Short mmCIF file of C-alpha atoms in Angstrom, two decimals:
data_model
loop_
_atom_site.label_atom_id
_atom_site.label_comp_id
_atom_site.label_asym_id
_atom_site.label_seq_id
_atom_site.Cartn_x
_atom_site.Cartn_y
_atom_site.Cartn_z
CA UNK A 250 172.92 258.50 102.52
CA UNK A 251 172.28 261.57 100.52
CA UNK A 252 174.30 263.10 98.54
CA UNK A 253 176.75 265.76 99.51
CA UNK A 254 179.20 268.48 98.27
CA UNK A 255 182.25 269.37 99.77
CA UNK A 256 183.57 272.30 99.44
CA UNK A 257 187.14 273.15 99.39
CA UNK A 258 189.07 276.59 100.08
CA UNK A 259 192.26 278.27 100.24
CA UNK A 260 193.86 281.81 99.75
CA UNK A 261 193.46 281.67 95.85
CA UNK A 262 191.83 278.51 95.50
CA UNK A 263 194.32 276.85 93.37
CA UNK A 264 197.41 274.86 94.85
CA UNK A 265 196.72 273.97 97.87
CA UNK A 266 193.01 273.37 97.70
CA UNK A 267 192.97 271.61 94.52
CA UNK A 268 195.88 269.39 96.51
CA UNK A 269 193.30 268.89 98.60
CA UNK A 270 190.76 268.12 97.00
CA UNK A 271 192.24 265.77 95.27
CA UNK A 272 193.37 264.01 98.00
CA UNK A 273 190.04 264.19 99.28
CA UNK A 274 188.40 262.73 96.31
CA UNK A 275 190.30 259.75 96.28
CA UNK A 276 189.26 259.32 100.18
CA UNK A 277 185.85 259.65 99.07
CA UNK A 278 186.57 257.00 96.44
CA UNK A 279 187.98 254.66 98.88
CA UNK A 280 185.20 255.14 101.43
CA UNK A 281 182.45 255.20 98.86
CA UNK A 282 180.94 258.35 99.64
CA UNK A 283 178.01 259.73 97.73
CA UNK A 284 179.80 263.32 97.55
CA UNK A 285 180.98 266.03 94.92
CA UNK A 286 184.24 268.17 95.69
CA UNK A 287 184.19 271.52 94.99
CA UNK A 288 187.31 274.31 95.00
CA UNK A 289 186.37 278.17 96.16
CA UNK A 290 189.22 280.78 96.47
CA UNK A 291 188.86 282.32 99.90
CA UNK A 292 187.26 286.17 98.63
CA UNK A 293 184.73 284.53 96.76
CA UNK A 294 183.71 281.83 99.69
CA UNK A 295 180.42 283.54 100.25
CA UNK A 296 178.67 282.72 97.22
CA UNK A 297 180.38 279.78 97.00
CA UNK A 298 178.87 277.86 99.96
CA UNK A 299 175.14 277.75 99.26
CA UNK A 300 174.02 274.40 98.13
CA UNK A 301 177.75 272.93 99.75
CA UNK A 302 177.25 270.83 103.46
CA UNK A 303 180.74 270.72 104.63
CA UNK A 304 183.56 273.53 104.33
CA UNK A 305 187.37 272.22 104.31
CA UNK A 306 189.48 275.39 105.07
CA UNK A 307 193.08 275.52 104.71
CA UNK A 308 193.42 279.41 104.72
CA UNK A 309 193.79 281.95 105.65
CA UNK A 310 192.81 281.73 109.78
CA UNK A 311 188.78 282.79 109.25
CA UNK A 312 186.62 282.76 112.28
CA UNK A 313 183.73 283.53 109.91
CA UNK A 314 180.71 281.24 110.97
CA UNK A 315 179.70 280.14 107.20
CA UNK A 316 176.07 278.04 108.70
CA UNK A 317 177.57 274.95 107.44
CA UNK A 318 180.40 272.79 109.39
CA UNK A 319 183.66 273.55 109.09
CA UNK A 320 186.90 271.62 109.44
CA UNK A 321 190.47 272.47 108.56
CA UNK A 322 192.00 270.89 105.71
CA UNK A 323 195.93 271.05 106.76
CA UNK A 324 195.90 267.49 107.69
CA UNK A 325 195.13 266.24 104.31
CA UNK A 326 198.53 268.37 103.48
CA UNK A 327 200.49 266.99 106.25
CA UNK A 328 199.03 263.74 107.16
CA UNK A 329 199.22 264.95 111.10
CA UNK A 330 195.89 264.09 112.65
CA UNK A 331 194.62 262.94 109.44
CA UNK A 332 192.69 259.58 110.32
CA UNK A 333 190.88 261.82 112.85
CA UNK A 334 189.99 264.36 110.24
CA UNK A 335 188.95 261.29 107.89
CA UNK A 336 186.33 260.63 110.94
CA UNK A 337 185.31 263.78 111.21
CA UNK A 338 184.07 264.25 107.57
CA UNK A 339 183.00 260.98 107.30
CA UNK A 340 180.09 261.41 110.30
CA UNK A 341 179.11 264.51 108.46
CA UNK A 342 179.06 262.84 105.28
CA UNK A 343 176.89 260.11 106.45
CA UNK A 344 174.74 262.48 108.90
CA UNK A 345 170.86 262.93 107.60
CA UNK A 346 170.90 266.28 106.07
CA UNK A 347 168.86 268.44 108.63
CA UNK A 348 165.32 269.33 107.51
CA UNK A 349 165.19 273.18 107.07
CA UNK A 350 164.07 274.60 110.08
CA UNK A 351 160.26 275.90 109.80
CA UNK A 352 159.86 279.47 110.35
CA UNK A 353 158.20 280.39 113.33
CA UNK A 354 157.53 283.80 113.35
CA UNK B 22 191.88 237.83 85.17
CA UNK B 23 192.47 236.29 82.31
CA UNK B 24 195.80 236.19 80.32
CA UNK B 25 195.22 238.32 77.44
CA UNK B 26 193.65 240.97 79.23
CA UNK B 27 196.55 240.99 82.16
CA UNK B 28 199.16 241.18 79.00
CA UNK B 29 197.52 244.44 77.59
CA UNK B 30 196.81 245.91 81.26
CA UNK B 31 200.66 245.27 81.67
CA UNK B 32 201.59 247.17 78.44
CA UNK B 33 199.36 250.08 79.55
CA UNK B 34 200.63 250.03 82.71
CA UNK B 35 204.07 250.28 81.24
CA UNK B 36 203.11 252.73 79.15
CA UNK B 37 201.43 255.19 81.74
CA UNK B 38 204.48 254.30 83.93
CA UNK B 39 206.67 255.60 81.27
CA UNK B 40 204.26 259.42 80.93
CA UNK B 41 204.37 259.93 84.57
CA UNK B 42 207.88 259.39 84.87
CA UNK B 43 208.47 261.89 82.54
CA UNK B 44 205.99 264.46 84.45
CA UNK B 45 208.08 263.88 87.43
CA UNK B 46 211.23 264.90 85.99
CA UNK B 47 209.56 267.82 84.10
CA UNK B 48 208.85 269.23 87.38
CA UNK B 49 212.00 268.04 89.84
CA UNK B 50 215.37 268.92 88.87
CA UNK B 51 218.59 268.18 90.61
CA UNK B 52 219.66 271.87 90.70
CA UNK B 53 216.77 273.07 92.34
CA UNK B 54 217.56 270.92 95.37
CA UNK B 55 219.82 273.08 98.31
CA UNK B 56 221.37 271.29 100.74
CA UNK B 57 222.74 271.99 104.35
CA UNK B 58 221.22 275.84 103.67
CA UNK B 59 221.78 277.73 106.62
CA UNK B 60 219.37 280.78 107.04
CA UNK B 61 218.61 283.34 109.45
CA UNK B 62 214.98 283.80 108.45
CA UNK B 63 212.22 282.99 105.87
CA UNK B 64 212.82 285.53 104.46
CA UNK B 65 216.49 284.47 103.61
CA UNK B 66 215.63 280.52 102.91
CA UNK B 67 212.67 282.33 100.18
CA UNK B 68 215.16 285.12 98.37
CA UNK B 69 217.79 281.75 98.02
CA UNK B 70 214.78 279.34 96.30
CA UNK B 71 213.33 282.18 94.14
CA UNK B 72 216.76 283.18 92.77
CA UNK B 73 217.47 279.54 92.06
CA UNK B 74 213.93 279.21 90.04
CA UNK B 75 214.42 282.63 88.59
CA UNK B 76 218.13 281.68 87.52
CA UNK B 77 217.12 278.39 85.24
CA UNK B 78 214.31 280.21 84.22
CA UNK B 79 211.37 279.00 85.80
CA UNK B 80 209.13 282.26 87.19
CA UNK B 81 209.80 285.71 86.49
CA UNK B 82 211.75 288.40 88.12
CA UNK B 83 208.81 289.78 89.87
CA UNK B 84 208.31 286.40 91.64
CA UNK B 85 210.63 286.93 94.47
CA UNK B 86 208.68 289.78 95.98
CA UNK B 87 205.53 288.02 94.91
CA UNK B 88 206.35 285.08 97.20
CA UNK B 89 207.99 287.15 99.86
CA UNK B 90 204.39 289.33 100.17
CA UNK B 91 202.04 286.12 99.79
CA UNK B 92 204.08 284.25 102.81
CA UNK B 93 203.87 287.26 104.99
CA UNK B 94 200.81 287.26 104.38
CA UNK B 95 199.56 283.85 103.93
CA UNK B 96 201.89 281.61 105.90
CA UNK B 97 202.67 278.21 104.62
CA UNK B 98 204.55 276.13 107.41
CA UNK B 99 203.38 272.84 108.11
CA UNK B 100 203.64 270.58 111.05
CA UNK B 101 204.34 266.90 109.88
CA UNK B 102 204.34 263.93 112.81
CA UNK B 103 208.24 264.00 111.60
CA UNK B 104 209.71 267.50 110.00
CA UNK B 105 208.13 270.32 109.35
CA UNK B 106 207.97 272.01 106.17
CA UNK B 107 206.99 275.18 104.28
CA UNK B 108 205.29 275.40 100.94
CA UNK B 109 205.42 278.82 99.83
CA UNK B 110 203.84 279.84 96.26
CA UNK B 111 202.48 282.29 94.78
CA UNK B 112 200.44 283.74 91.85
CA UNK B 113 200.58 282.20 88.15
CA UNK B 114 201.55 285.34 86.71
CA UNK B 115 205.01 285.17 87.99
CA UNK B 116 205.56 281.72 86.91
CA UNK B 117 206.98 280.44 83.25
CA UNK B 118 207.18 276.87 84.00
CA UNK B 119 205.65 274.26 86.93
CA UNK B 120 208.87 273.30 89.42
CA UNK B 121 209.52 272.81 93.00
CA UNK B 122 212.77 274.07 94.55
CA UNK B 123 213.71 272.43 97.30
CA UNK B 124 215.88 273.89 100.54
CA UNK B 125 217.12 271.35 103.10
CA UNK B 126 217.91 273.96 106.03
CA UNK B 127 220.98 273.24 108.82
CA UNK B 128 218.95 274.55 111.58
CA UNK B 129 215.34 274.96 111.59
CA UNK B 130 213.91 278.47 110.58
CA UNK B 131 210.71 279.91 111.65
CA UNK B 132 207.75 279.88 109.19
CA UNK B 133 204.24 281.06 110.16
CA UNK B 134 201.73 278.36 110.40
CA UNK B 135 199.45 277.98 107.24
CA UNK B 136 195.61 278.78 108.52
CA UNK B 137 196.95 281.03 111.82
CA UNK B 138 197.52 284.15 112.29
CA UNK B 139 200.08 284.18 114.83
CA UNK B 140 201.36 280.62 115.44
CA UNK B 141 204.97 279.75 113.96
CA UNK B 142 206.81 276.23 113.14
CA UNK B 143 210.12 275.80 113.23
CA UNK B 144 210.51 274.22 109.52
CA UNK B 145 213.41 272.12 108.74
CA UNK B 146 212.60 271.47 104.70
CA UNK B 147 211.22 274.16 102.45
CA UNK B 148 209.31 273.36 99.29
CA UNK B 149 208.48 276.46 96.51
CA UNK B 150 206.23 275.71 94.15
CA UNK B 151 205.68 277.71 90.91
CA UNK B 152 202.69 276.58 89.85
CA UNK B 153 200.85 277.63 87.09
CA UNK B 154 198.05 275.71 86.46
CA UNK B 155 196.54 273.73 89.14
CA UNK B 156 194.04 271.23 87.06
CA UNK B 157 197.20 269.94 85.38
CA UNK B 158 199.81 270.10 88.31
CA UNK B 159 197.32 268.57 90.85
CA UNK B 160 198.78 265.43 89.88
CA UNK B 161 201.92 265.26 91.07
CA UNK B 162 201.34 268.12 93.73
CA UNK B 163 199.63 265.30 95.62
CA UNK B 164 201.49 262.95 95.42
CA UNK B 165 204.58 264.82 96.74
CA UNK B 166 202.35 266.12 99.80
CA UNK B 167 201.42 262.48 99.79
CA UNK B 168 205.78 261.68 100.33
CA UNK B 169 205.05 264.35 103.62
CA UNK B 170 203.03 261.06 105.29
CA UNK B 171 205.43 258.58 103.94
CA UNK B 172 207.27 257.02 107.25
CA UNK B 173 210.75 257.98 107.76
CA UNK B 174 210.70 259.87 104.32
CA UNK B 175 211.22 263.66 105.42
CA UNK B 176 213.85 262.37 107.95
CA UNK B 177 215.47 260.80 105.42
CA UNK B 178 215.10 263.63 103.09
CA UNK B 179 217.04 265.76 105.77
CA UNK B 180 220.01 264.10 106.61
CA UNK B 181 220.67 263.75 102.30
CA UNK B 182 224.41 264.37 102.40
CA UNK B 183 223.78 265.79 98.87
CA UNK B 184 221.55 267.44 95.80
CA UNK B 185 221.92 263.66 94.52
CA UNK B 186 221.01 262.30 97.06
CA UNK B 187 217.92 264.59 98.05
CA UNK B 188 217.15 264.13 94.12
CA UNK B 189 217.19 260.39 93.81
CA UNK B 190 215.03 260.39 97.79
CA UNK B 191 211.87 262.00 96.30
CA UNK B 192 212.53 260.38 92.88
CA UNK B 193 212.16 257.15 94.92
CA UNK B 194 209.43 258.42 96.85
CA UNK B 195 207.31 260.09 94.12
CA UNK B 196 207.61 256.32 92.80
CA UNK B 197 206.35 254.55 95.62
CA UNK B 198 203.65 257.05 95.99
CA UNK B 199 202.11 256.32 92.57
CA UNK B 200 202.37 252.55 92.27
CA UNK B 201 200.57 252.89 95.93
CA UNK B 202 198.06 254.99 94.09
CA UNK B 203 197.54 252.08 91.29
CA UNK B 204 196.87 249.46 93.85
CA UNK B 205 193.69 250.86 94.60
#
């Protein structure tokens, strides 16, 4: 299992995705993930992404298709749906990390 | 483990017991808990939370419009499987000192729904945070979203017949929450 870096976002980065986060790192503890978790404030989630595999968004609503998974991080606030949002991230965690794709043309 | 060692992981213990103790009650005070609150709107249940943070000193004047814009903006309701609840914050600027004020409402009010755009919760607890930095508040921020999954704990919350009584609830709660945390 490769490494992996999550990467964590909300409106200004700060309360509720370092919440998050931390609640997520102690998952990743628990589960033994190879993984780092990262924090991004929502403007500045563009640069922030290369080099990440797995975006956890709490807000603001963002239909923005970032080329990496996404999944919403409410339920790690809440606790609603959360074992299902565990077992989400951890198939992605655990997934090979695709090969880049060989240019063709 | 051997005896020695368990006697001097029990005085640690102790000890950190003792330091986050005191970070709870540096952050949760008795008169920042409202109880039986009835409200018209969000924006109503916001103005009354603000004022009380703004009245003991906690965040600045300018905080109150802060949070108003930020949650019209930004919506922070929450579906829970039990009660729903708000979270509304805002930006460190307006804030003097980390707190949570706490509104127990008589009738649900209706909160947009953090990450949407046009969904809405009716939210039965409200929590306002003044946060100010998040590396050091993280801690117990957690753990009292961490009380949210606690069974039977925002129920119980809501039917508090009293500040007290709401007070000595998450007290009890924040508790149980971080011993859980040390079993690991």
């Amino acid at each position: 299992m490769a490494h992996k870096v999550i990467l964590v976002s909300c409106v200004s980065g700060t309360a509720t995705a370092e919440t998050t986060a931390a609640k997520i790192r102690k998952i990743a503890a628990e589960r033994k993930w190879d993984v780092s978790v990262k924090v991004a404030e929502f403007r500045k989630l563009k640069e922030a992404v290369p080099g990440c595999d797995v975006l956890v968004q709490i807000a603001p609503s963002d239909p923005t298709d970032y080329g990496i998974p996404k999944i919403s991080g409410v339920p790690f606030l809440t606790g609603f749906e959360l074992d299902e949002t565990i077992e989400t991230l951890d198939k992605i965690i655990k997934a090979e990390s695709p090969k880049e794709p060989e240019k063709t043309d | 483990m051997p005896a020695a060692d368990q006697k001097t992981s029990n005085q640690e213990r102790y000890k950190h017991n003792s330091n986050q103790r005191d970070q709870v009650t540096n952050f949760l005070h008795e008169e920042h808990i409202l109880v039986g609150v009835e409200a018209a709107s969000w924006q109503e249940v916001l103005t009354l939370l603000a004022n009380q943070l703004y009245k003991s000193g906690y965040v600045r004047e300018s905080y109150l419009q802060a949070v108003q814009d930020r949650e019209h903006q930004f919506p922070t309701g929450l579906r829970t499987a039990e009660v729903a609840v708000a979270l509304p914050h805002t930006e460190k600027e307006h804030v003097l000192k980390p707190a949570v004020a706490i509104a127990i409402l008589k009738h649900p009010v209706i909160f947009g729904e953090m990450g949407t755009e046009d969904q809405t919760v009716p939210v039965e607890i409200v929590f306002m945070l003044s946060i100010r930095d998040p590396d050091e508040q993280v801690i117990w921020l957690s753990r009292l979203v961490s009380t949210f999954q606690l069974k039977g704990f925002l129920s119980l919350l809501k039917s508090s017949p009293d500040a007290a009584a709401g007070y000595q609830h998450l007290l009890d709660a924040l508790e149980f929450i971080r011993l859980a945390e040390e079993e690991d």
